[in-house]
Amino acid sequence: MKLDKIEREMQKTREKITEYQNRLKELEAQKTECENLQIVQLVRSLRLSPQELKTFLQGAAEQPAPAPVTATGYTTTEQEDNEDEE
């Protein structure tokens, strides 16, 4: 009897896991769709021709990436420098 109860609980748990995995896939798809929409809106706001956009993106790809900014407003390199001074 106890074994049956455990097996039923295991089955319910498997079903919930499947349900949550499906929900997670749906949410990931929605997130990707929203991100893509933001990208399209940003690109359209630039009002560039396809050739101008290509040139713009190629130029951006050749530039070094800016240092990430932390919550304190410092770049990670500035923050490391400040920590070294302390």
N, CA, C and O atoms as a printed pandas DataFrame, in Angstrom:
     atom_number atom_name residue_name chain_id  residue_number  x_coord  y_coord  z_coord
0              1         N          MET        A               1    0.819   -1.189    0.000
1              2        CA          MET        A               1    0.000    0.000    0.000
2              3         C          MET        A               1    0.865    1.256    0.000
3              4         O          MET        A               1    0.606    2.186   -0.764
4              5         N          LYS        A               2    1.880    1.291    0.840
5              6        CA          LYS        A               2    2.756    2.440    0.884
6              7         C          LYS        A               2    3.521    2.590   -0.431
7              8         O          LYS        A               2    3.734    3.707   -0.902
8              9         N          LEU        A               3    3.927    1.485   -1.015
9             10        CA          LEU        A               3    4.629    1.498   -2.291
10            11         C          LEU        A               3    3.757    2.096   -3.391
11            12         O          LEU        A               3    4.240    2.882   -4.206
12            13         N          ASP        A               4    2.480    1.732   -3.421
13            14        CA          ASP        A               4    1.545    2.284   -4.410
14            15         C          ASP        A               4    1.431    3.798   -4.251
15            16         O          ASP        A               4    1.415    4.536   -5.236
16            17         N          LYS        A               5    1.353    4.241   -3.028
17            18        CA          LYS        A               5    1.233    5.675   -2.760
18            19         C          LYS        A               5    2.469    6.418   -3.268
19            20         O          LYS        A               5    2.358    7.482   -3.878
20            21         N          ILE        A               6    3.632    5.853   -3.013
21            22        CA          ILE        A               6    4.884    6.472   -3.471
22            23         C          ILE        A               6    4.930    6.501   -4.989
23            24         O          ILE        A               6    5.340    7.503   -5.576
24            25         N          GLU        A               7    4.517    5.418   -5.632
25            26        CA          GLU        A               7    4.523    5.372   -7.102
26            27         C          GLU        A               7    3.544    6.378   -7.694
27            28         O          GLU        A               7    3.847    6.999   -8.713
28            29         N          ARG        A               8    2.386    6.552   -7.081
29            30        CA          ARG        A               8    1.414    7.561   -7.552
30            31         C          ARG        A               8    1.998    8.968   -7.405
31            32         O          ARG        A               8    1.856    9.811   -8.291
32            33         N          GLU        A               9    2.647    9.197   -6.283
33            34        CA          GLU        A               9    3.267   10.502   -6.051
34            35         C          GLU        A               9    4.389   10.755   -7.059
35            36         O          GLU        A               9    4.548   11.873   -7.548
36            37         N          MET        A              10    5.151    9.730   -7.362
37            38        CA          MET        A              10    6.213    9.853   -8.369
38            39         C          MET        A              10    5.614   10.196   -9.734
39            40         O          MET        A              10    6.143   11.050  -10.446
40            41         N          GLN        A              11    4.535    9.547  -10.094
41            42        CA          GLN        A              11    3.891    9.810  -11.379
42            43         C          GLN        A              11    3.365   11.244  -11.440
43            44         O          GLN        A              11    3.520   11.921  -12.456
44            45         N          LYS        A              12    2.747   11.701  -10.362
45            46        CA          LYS        A              12    2.250   13.080  -10.317
46            47         C          LYS        A              12    3.406   14.065  -10.458
47            48         O          LYS        A              12    3.288   15.090  -11.130
48            49         N          THR        A              13    4.510   13.742   -9.820
49            50        CA          THR        A              13    5.677   14.611   -9.898
50            51         C          THR        A              13    6.230   14.644  -11.321
51            52         O          THR        A              13    6.599   15.711  -11.812
52            53         N          ARG        A              14    6.292   13.502  -11.986
53            54        CA          ARG        A              14    6.753   13.454  -13.383
54            55         C          ARG        A              14    5.844   14.295  -14.281
55            56         O          ARG        A              14    6.319   15.014  -15.160
56            57         N          GLU        A              15    4.540   14.197  -14.051
57            58        CA          GLU        A              15    3.586   14.967  -14.853
58            59         C          GLU        A              15    3.790   16.467  -14.628
59            60         O          GLU        A              15    3.730   17.249  -15.577
60            61         N          LYS        A              16    4.031   16.869  -13.381
61            62        CA          LYS        A              16    4.271   18.284  -13.082
62            63         C          LYS        A              16    5.568   18.756  -13.742
63            64         O          LYS        A              16    5.638   19.863  -14.275
64            65         N          ILE        A              17    6.583   17.908  -13.698
65            66        CA          ILE        A              17    7.853   18.265  -14.326
66            67         C          ILE        A              17    7.651   18.490  -15.815
67            68         O          ILE        A              17    8.151   19.466  -16.376
68            69         N          THR        A              18    6.918   17.589  -16.453
69            70        CA          THR        A              18    6.637   17.734  -17.888
70            71         C          THR        A              18    5.859   19.018  -18.151
71            72         O          THR        A              18    6.146   19.744  -19.104
72            73         N          GLU        A              19    4.878   19.291  -17.303
73            74        CA          GLU        A              19    4.069   20.506  -17.442
74            75         C          GLU        A              19    4.950   21.745  -17.315
75            76         O          GLU        A              19    4.831   22.677  -18.110
76            77         N          TYR        A              20    5.838   21.757  -16.316
77            78        CA          TYR        A              20    6.719   22.910  -16.114
78            79         C          TYR        A              20    7.749   23.041  -17.234
79            80         O          TYR        A              20    8.086   24.159  -17.624
80            81         N          GLN        A              21    8.251   21.936  -17.754
81            82        CA          GLN        A              21    9.190   22.004  -18.871
82            83         C          GLN        A              21    8.518   22.600  -20.101
83            84         O          GLN        A              21    9.114   23.413  -20.808
84            85         N          ASN        A              22    7.271   22.194  -20.357
85            86        CA          ASN        A              22    6.538   22.751  -21.491
86            87         C          ASN        A              22    6.291   24.241  -21.302
87            88         O          ASN        A              22    6.411   25.021  -22.246
88            89         N          ARG        A              23    5.949   24.630  -20.088
89            90        CA          ARG        A              23    5.708   26.048  -19.800
90            91         C          ARG        A              23    7.002   26.850  -19.974
91            92         O          ARG        A              23    6.986   27.959  -20.507
92            93         N          LEU        A              24    8.107   26.283  -19.522
93            94        CA          LEU        A              24    9.399   26.947  -19.674
94            95         C          LEU        A              24    9.731   27.148  -21.150
95            96         O          LEU        A              24   10.214   28.214  -21.533
96            97         N          LYS        A              25    9.480   26.143  -21.980
97            98        CA          LYS        A              25    9.728   26.277  -23.419
98            99         C          LYS        A              25    8.873   27.390  -24.014
99           100         O          LYS        A              25    9.350   28.163  -24.846
100          101         N          GLU        A              26    7.610   27.475  -23.590
101          102        CA          GLU        A              26    6.722   28.538  -24.073
102          103         C          GLU        A              26    7.253   29.906  -23.669
103          104         O          GLU        A              26    7.271   30.833  -24.479
104          105         N          LEU        A              27    7.683   30.032  -22.424
105          106        CA          LEU        A              27    8.199   31.312  -21.936
106          107         C          LEU        A              27    9.499   31.689  -22.639
107          108         O          LEU        A              27    9.718   32.861  -22.945
108          109         N          GLU        A              28   10.353   30.722  -22.894
109          110        CA          GLU        A              28   11.593   31.003  -23.625
110          111         C          GLU        A              28   11.288   31.481  -25.041
111          112         O          GLU        A              28   11.952   32.382  -25.553
112          113         N          ALA        A              29   10.290   30.881  -25.668
113          114        CA          ALA        A              29    9.897   31.296  -27.018
114          115         C          ALA        A              29    9.341   32.723  -26.995
115          116         O          ALA        A              29    9.641   33.525  -27.880
116          117         N          GLN        A              30    8.533   33.034  -25.981
117          118        CA          GLN        A              30    7.990   34.391  -25.849
118          119         C          GLN        A              30    9.104   35.405  -25.628
119          120         O          GLN        A              30    9.077   36.499  -26.191
120          121         N          LYS        A              31   10.080   35.038  -24.809
121          122        CA          LYS        A              31   11.209   35.929  -24.532
122          123         C          LYS        A              31   11.989   36.196  -25.817
123          124         O          LYS        A              31   12.330   37.341  -26.114
124          125         N          THR        A              32   12.271   35.138  -26.575
125          126        CA          THR        A              32   13.004   35.290  -27.828
126          127         C          THR        A              32   12.222   36.175  -28.791
127          128         O          THR        A              32   12.796   37.030  -29.465
128          129         N          GLU        A              33   10.920   35.968  -28.852
129          130        CA          GLU        A              33   10.081   36.786  -29.736
130          131         C          GLU        A              33   10.148   38.261  -29.330
131          132         O          GLU        A              33   10.256   39.135  -30.189
132          133         N          CYS        A              34   10.085   38.536  -28.039
133          134        CA          CYS        A              34   10.162   39.922  -27.557
134          135         C          CYS        A              34   11.533   40.536  -27.843
135          136         O          CYS        A              34   11.628   41.693  -28.252
136          137         N          GLU        A              35   12.589   39.759  -27.625
137          138        CA          GLU        A              35   13.931   40.258  -27.916
138          139         C          GLU        A              35   14.072   40.569  -29.399
139          140         O          GLU        A              35   14.630   41.602  -29.770
140          141         N          ASN        A              36   13.570   39.682  -30.242
141          142        CA          ASN        A              36   13.643   39.910  -31.689
142          143         C          ASN        A              36   12.865   41.155  -32.089
143          144         O          ASN        A              36   13.315   41.926  -32.936
144          145         N          LEU        A              37   11.708   41.352  -31.485
145          146        CA          LEU        A              37   10.902   42.535  -31.773
146          147         C          LEU        A              37   11.655   43.805  -31.372
147          148         O          LEU        A              37   11.639   44.796  -32.102
148          149         N          GLN        A              38   12.309   43.773  -30.217
149          150        CA          GLN        A              38   13.092   44.931  -29.780
150          151         C          GLN        A              38   14.218   45.222  -30.763
151          152         O          GLN        A              38   14.484   46.380  -31.084
152          153         N          ILE        A              39   14.868   44.188  -31.234
153          154        CA          ILE        A              39   15.963   44.366  -32.189
154          155         C          ILE        A              39   15.439   44.982  -33.483
155          156         O          ILE        A              39   16.036   45.917  -34.016
156          157         N          VAL        A              40   14.337   44.463  -33.982
157          158        CA          VAL        A              40   13.754   44.987  -35.223
158          159         C          VAL        A              40   13.361   46.455  -35.039
159          160         O          VAL        A              40   13.613   47.282  -35.916
160          161         N          GLN        A              41   12.745   46.776  -33.899
161          162        CA          GLN        A              41   12.351   48.164  -33.652
162          163         C          GLN        A              41   13.566   49.088  -33.585
163          164         O          GLN        A              41   13.537   50.200  -34.112
164          165         N          LEU        A              42   14.625   48.623  -32.937
165          166        CA          LEU        A              42   15.842   49.418  -32.840
166          167         C          LEU        A              42   16.453   49.646  -34.216
167          168         O          LEU        A              42   16.849   50.763  -34.550
168          169         N          VAL        A              43   16.527   48.590  -35.008
169          170        CA          VAL        A              43   17.108   48.713  -36.355
170          171         C          VAL        A              43   16.260   49.653  -37.209
171          172         O          VAL        A              43   16.797   50.484  -37.941
172          173         N          ARG        A              44   14.943   49.522  -37.115
173          174        CA          ARG        A              44   14.076   50.405  -37.899
174          175         C          ARG        A              44   14.205   51.858  -37.460
175          176         O          ARG        A              44   14.093   52.770  -38.280
176          177         N          SER        A              45   14.442   52.077  -36.161
177          178        CA          SER        A              45   14.571   53.450  -35.671
178          179         C          SER        A              45   15.819   54.133  -36.224
179          180         O          SER        A              45   15.892   55.361  -36.253
180          181         N          LEU        A              46   16.791   53.352  -36.657
181          182        CA          LEU        A              46   17.998   53.927  -37.245
182          183         C          LEU        A              46   17.744   54.482  -38.642
183          184         O          LEU        A              46   18.490   55.337  -39.120
184          185         N          ARG        A              47   16.697   53.998  -39.292
185          186        CA          ARG        A              47   16.304   54.459  -40.633
186          187         C          ARG        A              47   17.479   54.391  -41.622
187          188         O          ARG        A              47   17.793   55.353  -42.323
188          189         N          LEU        A              48   18.108   53.216  -41.644
189          190        CA          LEU        A              48   19.226   53.000  -42.563
190          191         C          LEU        A              48   18.802   52.058  -43.680
191          192         O          LEU        A              48   17.937   51.201  -43.495
192          193         N          SER        A              49   19.418   52.228  -44.830
193          194        CA          SER        A              49   19.189   51.278  -45.913
194          195         C          SER        A              49   19.884   49.979  -45.532
195          196         O          SER        A              49   20.748   49.976  -44.654
196          197         N          PRO        A              50   19.523   48.878  -46.177
197          198        CA          PRO        A              50   20.209   47.619  -45.856
198          199         C          PRO        A              50   21.733   47.717  -45.994
199          200         O          PRO        A              50   22.461   47.166  -45.169
200          201         N          GLN        A              51   22.214   48.404  -47.016
201          202        CA          GLN        A              51   23.662   48.553  -47.201
202          203         C          GLN        A              51   24.259   49.403  -46.084
203          204         O          GLN        A              51   25.326   49.083  -45.560
204          205         N          GLU        A              52   23.564   50.495  -45.716
205          206        CA          GLU        A              52   24.061   51.344  -44.621
206          207         C          GLU        A              52   24.088   50.570  -43.305
207          208         O          GLU        A              52   25.018   50.715  -42.511
208          209         N          LEU        A              53   23.072   49.754  -43.081
209          210        CA          LEU        A              53   23.026   48.942  -41.861
210          211         C          LEU        A              53   24.186   47.959  -41.829
211          212         O          LEU        A              53   24.825   47.770  -40.795
212          213         N          LYS        A              54   24.451   47.335  -42.971
213          214        CA          LYS        A              54   25.564   46.386  -43.058
214          215         C          LYS        A              54   26.883   47.081  -42.728
215          216         O          LYS        A              54   27.692   46.556  -41.963
216          217         N          THR        A              55   27.095   48.248  -43.300
217          218        CA          THR        A              55   28.316   49.012  -43.045
218          219         C          THR        A              55   28.400   49.403  -41.571
219          220         O          THR        A              55   29.460   49.300  -40.953
220          221         N          PHE        A              56   27.289   49.846  -41.020
221          222        CA          PHE        A              56   27.219   50.235  -39.604
222          223         C          PHE        A              56   27.594   49.062  -38.698
223          224         O          PHE        A              56   28.394   49.213  -37.775
224          225         N          LEU        A              57   27.015   47.899  -38.967
225          226        CA          LEU        A              57   27.280   46.725  -38.136
226          227         C          LEU        A              57   28.717   46.238  -38.286
227          228         O          LEU        A              57   29.338   45.809  -37.314
228          229         N          GLN        A              58   29.240   46.307  -39.498
229          230        CA          GLN        A              58   30.633   45.903  -39.702
230          231         C          GLN        A              58   31.575   46.829  -38.943
231          232         O          GLN        A              58   32.561   46.382  -38.357
232          233         N          GLY        A              59   31.265   48.113  -38.959
233          234        CA          GLY        A              59   32.093   49.068  -38.217
234          235         C          GLY        A              59   32.021   48.821  -36.720
235          236         O          GLY        A              59   33.024   48.924  -36.014
236          237         N          ALA        A              60   30.830   48.496  -36.244
237          238        CA          ALA        A              60   30.665   48.221  -34.811
238          239         C          ALA        A              60   31.394   46.953  -34.414
239          240         O          ALA        A              60   31.926   46.866  -33.308
240          241         N          ALA        A              61   31.424   45.974  -35.297
241          242        CA          ALA        A              61   32.092   44.708  -34.993
242          243         C          ALA        A              61   33.601   44.894  -34.897
243          244         O          ALA        A              61   34.278   44.133  -34.206
244          245         N          GLU        A              62   34.125   45.893  -35.581
245          246        CA          GLU        A              62   35.565   46.132  -35.569
246          247         C          GLU        A              62   36.005   46.925  -34.341
247          248         O          GLU        A              62   37.192   46.950  -34.015
248          249         N          GLN        A              63   35.062   47.573  -33.657
249          250        CA          GLN        A              63   35.380   48.357  -32.463
250          251         C          GLN        A              63   35.516   47.442  -31.262
251          252         O          GLN        A              63   34.785   46.458  -31.157
252          253         N          PRO        A              64   36.442   47.743  -30.344
253          254        CA          PRO        A              64   36.514   46.935  -29.117
254          255         C          PRO        A              64   35.270   47.178  -28.265
255          256         O          PRO        A              64   34.736   48.286  -28.229
256          257         N          ALA        A              65   34.823   46.142  -27.592
257          258        CA          ALA        A              65   33.636   46.260  -26.755
258          259         C          ALA        A              65   33.953   47.149  -25.564
259          260         O          ALA        A              65   35.051   47.073  -25.012
260          261         N          PRO        A              66   33.003   47.996  -25.156
261          262        CA          PRO        A              66   33.247   48.835  -23.976
262          263         C          PRO        A              66   33.286   47.968  -22.719
263          264         O          PRO        A              66   32.684   46.895  -22.671
264          265         N          ALA        A              67   33.998   48.445  -21.713
265          266        CA          ALA        A              67   34.078   47.708  -20.446
266          267         C          ALA        A              67   32.709   47.722  -19.782
267          268         O          ALA        A              67   32.040   48.755  -19.771
268          269         N          PRO        A              68   32.279   46.588  -19.228
269          270        CA          PRO        A              68   30.982   46.543  -18.556
270          271         C          PRO        A              68   30.961   47.483  -17.357
271          272         O          PRO        A              68   31.966   47.645  -16.666
272          273         N          VAL        A              69   29.814   48.097  -17.119
273          274        CA          VAL        A              69   29.651   49.013  -15.992
274          275         C          VAL        A              69   28.965   48.268  -14.863
275          276         O          VAL        A              69   27.980   47.564  -15.084
276          277         N          THR        A              70   29.484   48.420  -13.659
277          278        CA          THR        A              70   28.915   47.743  -12.490
278          279         C          THR        A              70   27.802   48.587  -11.888
279          280         O          THR        A              70   27.539   49.698  -12.349
280          281         N          ALA        A              71   27.159   48.069  -10.875
281          282        CA          ALA        A              71   26.069   48.781  -10.200
282          283         C          ALA        A              71   26.559   50.076   -9.562
283          284         O          ALA        A              71   25.767   50.995   -9.353
284          285         N          THR        A              72   27.843   50.164   -9.252
285          286        CA          THR        A              72   28.395   51.379   -8.639
286          287         C          THR        A              72   28.657   52.467   -9.667
287          288         O          THR        A              72   28.955   53.605   -9.303
288          289         N          GLY        A              73   28.551   52.131  -10.944
289          290        CA          GLY        A              73   28.792   53.107  -11.989
290          291         C          GLY        A              73   30.205   53.055  -12.537
291          292         O          GLY        A              73   30.523   53.761  -13.494
292          293         N          TYR        A              74   31.051   52.237  -11.950
293          294        CA          TYR        A              74   32.414   52.073  -12.437
294          295         C          TYR        A              74   32.446   50.953  -13.452
295          296         O          TYR        A              74   31.635   50.028  -13.399
296          297         N          THR        A              75   33.389   51.038  -14.379
297          298        CA          THR        A              75   33.623   49.883  -15.236
298          299         C          THR        A              75   34.315   48.838  -14.385
299          300         O          THR        A              75   34.852   49.160  -13.325
300          301         N          THR        A              76   34.311   47.602  -14.827
301          302        CA          THR        A              76   34.928   46.544  -14.022
302          303         C          THR        A              76   36.413   46.814  -13.828
303          304         O          THR        A              76   36.966   46.458  -12.788
304          305         N          THR        A              77   37.072   47.434  -14.803
305          306        CA          THR        A              77   38.498   47.722  -14.651
306          307         C          THR        A              77   38.713   48.811  -13.614
307          308         O          THR        A              77   39.637   48.714  -12.806
308          309         N          GLU        A              78   37.878   49.847  -13.619
309          310        CA          GLU        A              78   37.994   50.910  -12.627
310          311         C          GLU        A              78   37.744   50.369  -11.224
311          312         O          GLU        A              78   38.423   50.746  -10.269
312          313         N          GLN        A              79   36.765   49.485  -11.115
313          314        CA          GLN        A              79   36.446   48.914   -9.815
314          315         C          GLN        A              79   37.620   48.079   -9.296
315          316         O          GLN        A              79   37.951   48.140   -8.112
316          317         N          GLU        A              80   38.248   47.300  -10.182
317          318        CA          GLU        A              80   39.403   46.502   -9.788
318          319         C          GLU        A              80   40.553   47.403   -9.355
319          320         O          GLU        A              80   41.254   47.095   -8.392
320          321         N          ASP        A              81   40.752   48.524  -10.066
321          322        CA          ASP        A              81   41.806   49.469   -9.703
322          323         C          ASP        A              81   41.541   50.048   -8.321
323          324         O          ASP        A              81   42.460   50.149   -7.509
324          325         N          ASN        A              82   40.302   50.430   -8.042
325          326        CA          ASN        A              82   39.930   50.987   -6.737
326          327         C          ASN        A              82   40.131   49.968   -5.627
327          328         O          ASN        A              82   40.570   50.323   -4.533
328          329         N          GLU        A              83   39.818   48.718   -5.892
329          330        CA          GLU        A              83   39.990   47.674   -4.891
330          331         C          GLU        A              83   41.458   47.452   -4.593
331          332         O          GLU        A              83   41.827   47.183   -3.450
332          333         N          ASP        A              84   42.312   47.563   -5.623
333          334        CA          ASP        A              84   43.747   47.385   -5.441
334          335         C          ASP        A              84   44.338   48.503   -4.564
335          336         O          ASP        A              84   45.281   48.274   -3.807
336          337         N          GLU        A              85   43.766   49.718   -4.678
337          338        CA          GLU        A              85   44.264   50.860   -3.921
338          339         C          GLU        A              85   43.911   50.775   -2.442
339          340         O          GLU        A              85   44.604   51.355   -1.606
340          341         N          GLU        A              86   42.846   50.060   -2.113
341          342        CA          GLU        A              86   42.382   49.987   -0.719
342          343         C          GLU        A              86   43.252   49.132    0.133
343          344         O          GLU        A              86   42.989   48.977    1.325
